[in-house]
Short mmCIF file of N, CA and C in Angstrom, two decimals:
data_model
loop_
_atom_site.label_atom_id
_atom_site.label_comp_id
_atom_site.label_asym_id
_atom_site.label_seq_id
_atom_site.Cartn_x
_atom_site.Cartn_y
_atom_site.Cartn_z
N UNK A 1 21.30 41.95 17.75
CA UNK A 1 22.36 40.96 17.82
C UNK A 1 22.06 39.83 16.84
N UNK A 2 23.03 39.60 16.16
CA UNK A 2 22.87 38.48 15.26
C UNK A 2 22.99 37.06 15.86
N UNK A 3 22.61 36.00 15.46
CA UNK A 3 22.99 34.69 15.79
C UNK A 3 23.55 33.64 14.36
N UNK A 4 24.42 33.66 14.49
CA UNK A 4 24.60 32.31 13.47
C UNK A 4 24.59 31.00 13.45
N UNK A 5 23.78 30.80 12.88
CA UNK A 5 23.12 29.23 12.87
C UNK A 5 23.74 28.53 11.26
N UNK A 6 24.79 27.96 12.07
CA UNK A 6 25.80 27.56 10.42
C UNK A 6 25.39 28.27 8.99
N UNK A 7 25.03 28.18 8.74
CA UNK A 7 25.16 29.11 7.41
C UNK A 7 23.73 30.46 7.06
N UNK A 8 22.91 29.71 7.99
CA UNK A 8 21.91 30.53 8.19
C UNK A 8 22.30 31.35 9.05
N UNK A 9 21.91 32.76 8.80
CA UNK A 9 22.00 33.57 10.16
C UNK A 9 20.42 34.32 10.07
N UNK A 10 20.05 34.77 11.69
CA UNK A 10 19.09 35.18 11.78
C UNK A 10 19.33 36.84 12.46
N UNK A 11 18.63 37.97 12.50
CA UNK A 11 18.61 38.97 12.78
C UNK A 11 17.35 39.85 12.95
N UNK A 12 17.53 40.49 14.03
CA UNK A 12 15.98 40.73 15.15
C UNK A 12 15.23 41.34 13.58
N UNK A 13 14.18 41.12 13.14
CA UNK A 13 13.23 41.25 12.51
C UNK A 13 13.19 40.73 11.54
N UNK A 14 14.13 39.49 11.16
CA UNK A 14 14.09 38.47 10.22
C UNK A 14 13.41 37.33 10.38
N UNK A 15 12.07 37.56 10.76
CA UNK A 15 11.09 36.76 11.18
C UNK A 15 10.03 36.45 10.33
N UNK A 16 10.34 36.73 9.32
CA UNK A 16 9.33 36.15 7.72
C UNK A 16 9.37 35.02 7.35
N UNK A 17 8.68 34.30 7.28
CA UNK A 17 8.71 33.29 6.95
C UNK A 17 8.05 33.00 5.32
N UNK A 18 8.72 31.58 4.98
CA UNK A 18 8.13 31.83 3.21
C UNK A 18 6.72 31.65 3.41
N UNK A 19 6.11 32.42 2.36
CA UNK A 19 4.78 32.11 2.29
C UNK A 19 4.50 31.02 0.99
N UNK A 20 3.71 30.41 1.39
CA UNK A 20 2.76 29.27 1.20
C UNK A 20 2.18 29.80 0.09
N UNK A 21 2.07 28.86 -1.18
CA UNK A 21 1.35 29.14 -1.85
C UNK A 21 0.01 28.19 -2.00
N UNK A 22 -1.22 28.53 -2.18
CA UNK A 22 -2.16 27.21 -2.19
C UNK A 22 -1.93 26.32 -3.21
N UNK A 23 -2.70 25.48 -3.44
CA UNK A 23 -2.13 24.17 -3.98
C UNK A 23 -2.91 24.96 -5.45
N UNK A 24 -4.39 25.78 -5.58
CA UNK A 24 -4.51 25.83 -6.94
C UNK A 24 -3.19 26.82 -7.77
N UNK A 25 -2.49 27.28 -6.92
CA UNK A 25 -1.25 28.45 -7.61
C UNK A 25 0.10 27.63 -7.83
N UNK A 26 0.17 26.65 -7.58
CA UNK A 26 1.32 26.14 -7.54
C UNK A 26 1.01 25.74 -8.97
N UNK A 27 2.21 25.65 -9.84
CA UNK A 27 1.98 25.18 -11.29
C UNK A 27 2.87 23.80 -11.06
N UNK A 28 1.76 23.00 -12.14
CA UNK A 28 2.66 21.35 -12.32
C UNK A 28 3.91 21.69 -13.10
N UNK A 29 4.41 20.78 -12.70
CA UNK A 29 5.88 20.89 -14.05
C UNK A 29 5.24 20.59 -15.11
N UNK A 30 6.13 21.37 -16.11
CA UNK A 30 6.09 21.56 -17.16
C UNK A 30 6.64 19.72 -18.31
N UNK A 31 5.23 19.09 -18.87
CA UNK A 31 5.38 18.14 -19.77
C UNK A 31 7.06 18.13 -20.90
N UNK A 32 7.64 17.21 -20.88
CA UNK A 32 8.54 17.05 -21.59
C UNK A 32 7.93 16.36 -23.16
N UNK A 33 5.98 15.84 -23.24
CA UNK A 33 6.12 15.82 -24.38
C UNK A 33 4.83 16.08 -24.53
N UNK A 34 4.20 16.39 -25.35
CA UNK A 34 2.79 16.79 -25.76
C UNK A 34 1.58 16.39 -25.80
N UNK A 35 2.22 15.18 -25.73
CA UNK A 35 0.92 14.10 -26.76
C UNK A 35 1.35 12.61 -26.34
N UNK A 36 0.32 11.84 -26.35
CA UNK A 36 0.60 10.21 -26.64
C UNK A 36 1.58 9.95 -27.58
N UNK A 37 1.07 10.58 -28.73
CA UNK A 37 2.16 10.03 -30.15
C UNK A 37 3.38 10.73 -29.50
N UNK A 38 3.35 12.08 -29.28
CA UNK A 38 5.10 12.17 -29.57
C UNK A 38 5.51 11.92 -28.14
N UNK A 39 5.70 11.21 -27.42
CA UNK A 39 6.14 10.42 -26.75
C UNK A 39 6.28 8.65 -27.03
N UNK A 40 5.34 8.46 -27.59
CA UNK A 40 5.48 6.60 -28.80
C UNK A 40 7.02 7.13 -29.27
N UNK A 41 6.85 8.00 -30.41
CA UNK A 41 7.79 8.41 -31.57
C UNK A 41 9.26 8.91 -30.65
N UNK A 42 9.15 9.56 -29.90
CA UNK A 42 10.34 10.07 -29.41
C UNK A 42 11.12 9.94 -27.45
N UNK A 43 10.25 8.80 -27.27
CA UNK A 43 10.71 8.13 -26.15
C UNK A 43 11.16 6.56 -26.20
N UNK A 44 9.45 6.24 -26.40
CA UNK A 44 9.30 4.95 -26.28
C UNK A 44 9.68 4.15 -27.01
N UNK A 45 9.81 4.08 -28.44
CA UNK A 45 10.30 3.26 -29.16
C UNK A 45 11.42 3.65 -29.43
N UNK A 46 12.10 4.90 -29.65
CA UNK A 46 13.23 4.38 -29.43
C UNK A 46 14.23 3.48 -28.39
N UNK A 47 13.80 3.42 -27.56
CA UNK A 47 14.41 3.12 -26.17
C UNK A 47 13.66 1.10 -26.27
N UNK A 48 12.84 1.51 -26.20
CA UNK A 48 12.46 0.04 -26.07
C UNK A 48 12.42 -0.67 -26.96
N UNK A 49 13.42 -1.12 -28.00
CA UNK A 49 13.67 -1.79 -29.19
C UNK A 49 13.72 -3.20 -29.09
N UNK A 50 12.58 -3.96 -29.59
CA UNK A 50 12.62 -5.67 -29.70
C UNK A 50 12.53 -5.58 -31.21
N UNK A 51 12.34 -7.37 -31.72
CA UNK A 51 12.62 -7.49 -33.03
C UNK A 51 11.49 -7.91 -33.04
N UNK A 52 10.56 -7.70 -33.41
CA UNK A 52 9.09 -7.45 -34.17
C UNK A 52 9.04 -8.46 -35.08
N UNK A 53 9.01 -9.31 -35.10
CA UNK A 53 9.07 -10.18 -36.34
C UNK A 53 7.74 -11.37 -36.39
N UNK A 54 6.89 -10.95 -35.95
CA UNK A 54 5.40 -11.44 -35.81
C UNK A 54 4.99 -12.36 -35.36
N UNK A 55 6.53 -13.60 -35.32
CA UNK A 55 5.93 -14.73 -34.34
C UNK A 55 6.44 -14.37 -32.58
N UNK A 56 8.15 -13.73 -32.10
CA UNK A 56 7.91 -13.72 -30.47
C UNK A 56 6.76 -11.69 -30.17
N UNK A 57 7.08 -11.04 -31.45
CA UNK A 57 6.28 -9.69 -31.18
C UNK A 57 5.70 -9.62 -32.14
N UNK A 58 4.51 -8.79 -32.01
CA UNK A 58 3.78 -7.83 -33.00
C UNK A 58 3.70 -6.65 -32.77
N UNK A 59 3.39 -5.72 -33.64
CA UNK A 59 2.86 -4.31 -33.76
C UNK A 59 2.06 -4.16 -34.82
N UNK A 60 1.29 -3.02 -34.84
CA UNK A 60 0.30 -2.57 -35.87
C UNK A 60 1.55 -1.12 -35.98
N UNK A 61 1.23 -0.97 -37.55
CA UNK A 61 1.66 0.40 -38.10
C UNK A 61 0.64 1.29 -37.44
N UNK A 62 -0.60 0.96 -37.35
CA UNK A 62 -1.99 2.16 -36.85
C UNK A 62 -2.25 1.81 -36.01
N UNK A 63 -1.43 1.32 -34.93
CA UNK A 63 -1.68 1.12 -33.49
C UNK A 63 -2.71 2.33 -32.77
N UNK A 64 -3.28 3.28 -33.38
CA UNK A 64 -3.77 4.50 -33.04
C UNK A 64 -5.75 3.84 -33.00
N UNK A 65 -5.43 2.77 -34.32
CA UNK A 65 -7.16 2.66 -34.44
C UNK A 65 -7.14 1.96 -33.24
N UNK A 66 -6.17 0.77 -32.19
CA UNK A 66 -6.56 0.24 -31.69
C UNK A 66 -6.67 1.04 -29.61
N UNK A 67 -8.11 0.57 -28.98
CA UNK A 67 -8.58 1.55 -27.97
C UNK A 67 -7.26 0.92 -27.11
N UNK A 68 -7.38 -0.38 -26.88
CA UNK A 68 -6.37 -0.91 -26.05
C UNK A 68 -5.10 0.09 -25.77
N UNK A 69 -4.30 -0.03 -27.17
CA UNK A 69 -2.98 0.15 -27.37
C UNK A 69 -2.87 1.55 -26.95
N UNK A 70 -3.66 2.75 -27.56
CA UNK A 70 -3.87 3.63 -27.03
C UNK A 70 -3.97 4.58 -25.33
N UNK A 71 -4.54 3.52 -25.13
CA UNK A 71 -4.47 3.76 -23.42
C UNK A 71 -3.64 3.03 -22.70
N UNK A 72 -2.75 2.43 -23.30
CA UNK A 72 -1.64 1.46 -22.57
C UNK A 72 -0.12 2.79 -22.79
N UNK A 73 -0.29 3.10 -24.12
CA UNK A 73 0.60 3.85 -24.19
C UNK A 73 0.15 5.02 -23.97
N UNK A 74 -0.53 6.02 -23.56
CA UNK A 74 -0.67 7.10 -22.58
C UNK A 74 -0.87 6.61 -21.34
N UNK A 75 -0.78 5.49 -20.71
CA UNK A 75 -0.86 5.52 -19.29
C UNK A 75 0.92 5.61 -19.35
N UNK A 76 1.78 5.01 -20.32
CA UNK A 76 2.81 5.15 -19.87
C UNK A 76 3.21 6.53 -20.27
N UNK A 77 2.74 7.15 -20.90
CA UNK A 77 3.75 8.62 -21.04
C UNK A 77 3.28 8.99 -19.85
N UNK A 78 2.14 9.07 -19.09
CA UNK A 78 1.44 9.91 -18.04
C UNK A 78 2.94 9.09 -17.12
N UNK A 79 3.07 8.27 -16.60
CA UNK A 79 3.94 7.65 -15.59
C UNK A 79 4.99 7.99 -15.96
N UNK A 80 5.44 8.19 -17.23
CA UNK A 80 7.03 8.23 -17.42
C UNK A 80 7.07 9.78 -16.81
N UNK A 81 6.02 10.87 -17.06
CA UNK A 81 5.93 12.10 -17.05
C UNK A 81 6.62 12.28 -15.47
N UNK A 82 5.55 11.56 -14.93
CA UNK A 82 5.65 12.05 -13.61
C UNK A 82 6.88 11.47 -12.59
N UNK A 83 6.88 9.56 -13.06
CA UNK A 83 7.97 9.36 -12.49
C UNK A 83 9.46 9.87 -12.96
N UNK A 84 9.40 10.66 -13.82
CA UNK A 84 11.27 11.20 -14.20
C UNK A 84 11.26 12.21 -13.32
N UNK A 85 10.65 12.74 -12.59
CA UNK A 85 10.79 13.58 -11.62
C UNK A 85 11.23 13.49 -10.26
N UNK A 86 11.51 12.08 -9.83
CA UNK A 86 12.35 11.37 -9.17
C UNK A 86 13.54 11.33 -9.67
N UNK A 87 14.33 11.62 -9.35
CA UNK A 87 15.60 11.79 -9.40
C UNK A 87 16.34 10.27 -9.29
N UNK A 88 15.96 9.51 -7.74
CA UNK A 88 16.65 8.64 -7.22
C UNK A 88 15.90 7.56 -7.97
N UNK A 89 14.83 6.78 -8.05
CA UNK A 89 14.41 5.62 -8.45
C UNK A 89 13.05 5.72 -9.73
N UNK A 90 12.82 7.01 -10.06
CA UNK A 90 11.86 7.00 -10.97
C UNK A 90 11.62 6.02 -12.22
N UNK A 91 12.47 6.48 -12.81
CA UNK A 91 12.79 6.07 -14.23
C UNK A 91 12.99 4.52 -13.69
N UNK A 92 13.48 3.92 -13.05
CA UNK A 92 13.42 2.52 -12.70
C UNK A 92 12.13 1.53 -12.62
N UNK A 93 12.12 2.62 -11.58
CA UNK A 93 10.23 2.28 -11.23
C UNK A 93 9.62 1.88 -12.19
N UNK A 94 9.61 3.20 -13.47
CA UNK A 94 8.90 3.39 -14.56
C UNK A 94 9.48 2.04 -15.43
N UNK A 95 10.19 1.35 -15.83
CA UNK A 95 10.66 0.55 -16.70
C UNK A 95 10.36 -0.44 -15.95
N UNK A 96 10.20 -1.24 -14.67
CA UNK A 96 9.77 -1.91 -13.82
C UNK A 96 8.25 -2.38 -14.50
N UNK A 97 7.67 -1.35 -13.31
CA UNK A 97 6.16 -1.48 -13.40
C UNK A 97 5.60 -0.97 -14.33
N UNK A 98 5.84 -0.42 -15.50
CA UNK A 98 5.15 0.65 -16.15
C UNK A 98 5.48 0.08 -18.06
N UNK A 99 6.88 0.14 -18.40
CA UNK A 99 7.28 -0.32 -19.45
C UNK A 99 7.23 -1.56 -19.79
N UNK A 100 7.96 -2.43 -19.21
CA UNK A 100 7.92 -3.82 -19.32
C UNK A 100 6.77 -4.03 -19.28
N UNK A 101 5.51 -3.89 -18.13
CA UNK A 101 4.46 -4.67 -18.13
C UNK A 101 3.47 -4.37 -19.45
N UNK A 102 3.25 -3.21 -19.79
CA UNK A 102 2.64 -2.87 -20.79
C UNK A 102 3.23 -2.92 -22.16
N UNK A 103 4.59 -3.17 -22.39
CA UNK A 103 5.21 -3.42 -23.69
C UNK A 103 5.13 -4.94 -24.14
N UNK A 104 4.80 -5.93 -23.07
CA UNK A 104 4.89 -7.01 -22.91
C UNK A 104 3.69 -7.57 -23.35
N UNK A 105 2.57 -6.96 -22.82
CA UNK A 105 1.05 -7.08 -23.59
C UNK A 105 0.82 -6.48 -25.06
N UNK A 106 1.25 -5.49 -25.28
CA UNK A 106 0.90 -4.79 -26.34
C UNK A 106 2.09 -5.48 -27.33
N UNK A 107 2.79 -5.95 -27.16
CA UNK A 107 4.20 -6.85 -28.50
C UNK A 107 3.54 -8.38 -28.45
N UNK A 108 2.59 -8.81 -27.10
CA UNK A 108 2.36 -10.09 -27.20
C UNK A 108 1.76 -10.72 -28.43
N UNK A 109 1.46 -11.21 -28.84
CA UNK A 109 1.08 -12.11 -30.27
C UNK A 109 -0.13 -12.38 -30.53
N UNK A 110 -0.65 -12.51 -28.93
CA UNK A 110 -1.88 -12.38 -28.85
C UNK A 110 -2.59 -11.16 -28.41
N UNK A 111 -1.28 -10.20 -28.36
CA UNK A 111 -2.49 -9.16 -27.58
C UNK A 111 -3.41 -8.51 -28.56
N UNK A 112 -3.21 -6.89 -28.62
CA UNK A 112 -3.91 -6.03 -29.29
C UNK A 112 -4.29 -5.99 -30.31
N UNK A 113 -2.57 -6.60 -31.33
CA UNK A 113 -2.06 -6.28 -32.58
C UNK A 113 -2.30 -7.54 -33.27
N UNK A 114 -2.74 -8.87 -32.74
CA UNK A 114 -3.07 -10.10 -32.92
C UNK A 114 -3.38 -10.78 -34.32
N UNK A 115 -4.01 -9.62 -34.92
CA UNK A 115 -4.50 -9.78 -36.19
C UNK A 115 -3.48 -8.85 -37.70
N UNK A 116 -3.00 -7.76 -36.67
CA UNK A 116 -2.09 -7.18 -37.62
C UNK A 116 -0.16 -7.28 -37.86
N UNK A 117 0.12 -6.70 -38.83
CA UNK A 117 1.20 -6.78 -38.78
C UNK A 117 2.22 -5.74 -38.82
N UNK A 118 3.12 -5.74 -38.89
CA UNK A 118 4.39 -4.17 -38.94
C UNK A 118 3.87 -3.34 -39.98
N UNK A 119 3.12 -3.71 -40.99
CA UNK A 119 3.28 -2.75 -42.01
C UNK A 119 1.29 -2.81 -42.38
N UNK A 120 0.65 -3.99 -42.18
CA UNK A 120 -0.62 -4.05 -42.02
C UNK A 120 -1.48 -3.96 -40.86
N UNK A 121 -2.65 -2.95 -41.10
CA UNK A 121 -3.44 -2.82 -39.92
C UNK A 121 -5.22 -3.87 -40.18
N UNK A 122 -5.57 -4.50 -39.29
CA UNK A 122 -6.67 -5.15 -39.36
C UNK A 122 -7.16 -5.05 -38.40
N UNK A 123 -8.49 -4.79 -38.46
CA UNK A 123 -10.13 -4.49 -37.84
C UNK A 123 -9.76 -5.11 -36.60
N UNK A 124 -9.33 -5.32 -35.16
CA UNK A 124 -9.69 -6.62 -34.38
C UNK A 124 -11.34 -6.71 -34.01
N UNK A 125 -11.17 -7.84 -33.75
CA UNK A 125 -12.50 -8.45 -33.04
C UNK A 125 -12.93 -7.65 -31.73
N UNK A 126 -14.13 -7.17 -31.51
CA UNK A 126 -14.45 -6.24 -30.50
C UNK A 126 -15.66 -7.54 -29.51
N UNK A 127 -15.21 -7.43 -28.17
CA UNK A 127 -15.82 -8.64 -27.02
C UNK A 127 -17.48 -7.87 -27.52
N UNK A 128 -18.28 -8.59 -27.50
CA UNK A 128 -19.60 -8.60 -27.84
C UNK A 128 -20.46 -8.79 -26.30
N UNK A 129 -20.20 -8.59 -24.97
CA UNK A 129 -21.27 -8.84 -24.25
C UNK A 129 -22.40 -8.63 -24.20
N UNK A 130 -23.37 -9.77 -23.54
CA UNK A 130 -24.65 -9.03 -23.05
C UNK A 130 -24.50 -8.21 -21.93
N UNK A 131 -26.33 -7.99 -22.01
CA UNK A 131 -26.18 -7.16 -20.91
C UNK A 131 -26.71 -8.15 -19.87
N UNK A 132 -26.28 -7.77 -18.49
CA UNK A 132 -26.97 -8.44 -17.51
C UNK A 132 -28.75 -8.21 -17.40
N UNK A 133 -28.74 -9.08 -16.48
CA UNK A 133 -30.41 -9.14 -15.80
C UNK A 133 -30.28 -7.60 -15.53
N UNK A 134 -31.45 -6.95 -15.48
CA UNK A 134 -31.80 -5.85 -14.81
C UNK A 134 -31.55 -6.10 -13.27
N UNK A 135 -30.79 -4.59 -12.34
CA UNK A 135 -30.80 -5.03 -11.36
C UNK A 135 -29.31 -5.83 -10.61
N UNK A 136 -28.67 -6.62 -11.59
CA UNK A 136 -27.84 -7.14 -11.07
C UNK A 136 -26.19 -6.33 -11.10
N UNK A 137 -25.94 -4.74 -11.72
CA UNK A 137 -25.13 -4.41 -11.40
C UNK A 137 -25.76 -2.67 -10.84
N UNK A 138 -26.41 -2.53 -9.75
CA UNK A 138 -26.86 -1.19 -9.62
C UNK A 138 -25.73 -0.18 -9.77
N UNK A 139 -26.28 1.00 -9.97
CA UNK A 139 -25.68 2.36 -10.41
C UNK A 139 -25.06 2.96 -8.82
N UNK A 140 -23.93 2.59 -8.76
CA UNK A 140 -23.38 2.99 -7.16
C UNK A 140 -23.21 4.78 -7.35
N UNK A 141 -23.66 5.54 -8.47
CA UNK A 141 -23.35 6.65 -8.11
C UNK A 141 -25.12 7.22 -7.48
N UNK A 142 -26.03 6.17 -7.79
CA UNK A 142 -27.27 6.54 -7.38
C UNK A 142 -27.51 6.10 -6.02
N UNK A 143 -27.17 5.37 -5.45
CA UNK A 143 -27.64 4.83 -4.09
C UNK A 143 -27.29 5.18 -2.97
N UNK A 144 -28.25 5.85 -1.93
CA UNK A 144 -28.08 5.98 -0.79
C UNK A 144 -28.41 7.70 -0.97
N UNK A 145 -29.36 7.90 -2.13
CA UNK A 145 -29.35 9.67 -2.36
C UNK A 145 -31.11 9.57 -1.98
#
């Protein structure tokens, strides 16, 4: 005997249920871009267009030599990656917390690019610390072994 359950119907030995796949078989979605750069080149700047004009923004043409800029803009392709997969608020999110805050440092005047310009790249200044006293920052992956 059948039962219909609005659009589902069930029938005596239709008792399978989906199987589960483990989490190492499940494949991630598939990247919409490759790389840091081609996501710069074919997301980000187009979309996020200010006027660069060296006193309210800067940029370096070789924004690549600099470590900063580099990891500001792959943290955002990694976020844009994942948050466009939200349907309802991703991409928001992402221009929220993700674009603005990091486009905002990296165009600042003082940030990264500080020394360079749209079409010139220059060396920046790299923070020179010491090191501490011995002792005063222990190795937390060693302690308590």
């Amino acid at each position: 005997m059948n039962s219909d359950i609005g659009r589902f119907s069930t029938a005596p030995g239709d008792t399978e249920t989906p199987i589960e796949r483990p989490a190492e078989e499940q494949k991630p979605p598939d990247l919409v871009y490759g790389s840091t750069e081609e996501f710069l080149h074919e997301q980000l700047l187009p979309t996020y267009v200010r006027d660069v004009d060296g006193r309210a923004a800067k940029w370096c043409a070789e924004w690549y030599f600099h470590p900063e800029a580099v990891s500001r803009v792959e943290a955002l392709w990694r976020a844009w990656e994942h948050l466009r997969l939200d349907g309802a608020t991703g991409i928001s999110v992402w221009w929220k917390d993700h674009a603005d805050h990091h486009m905002s440092v990296l165009l600042d005047p003082r940030g990264p690019f500080y020394k360079c310009d749209i079409k010139t790249h220059r060396n920046p200044e790299h923070l020179e610390p010491k090191k501490a006293p011995e002792g005063w920052f222990p190795d937390v992956r060693t302690q308590g072994t």
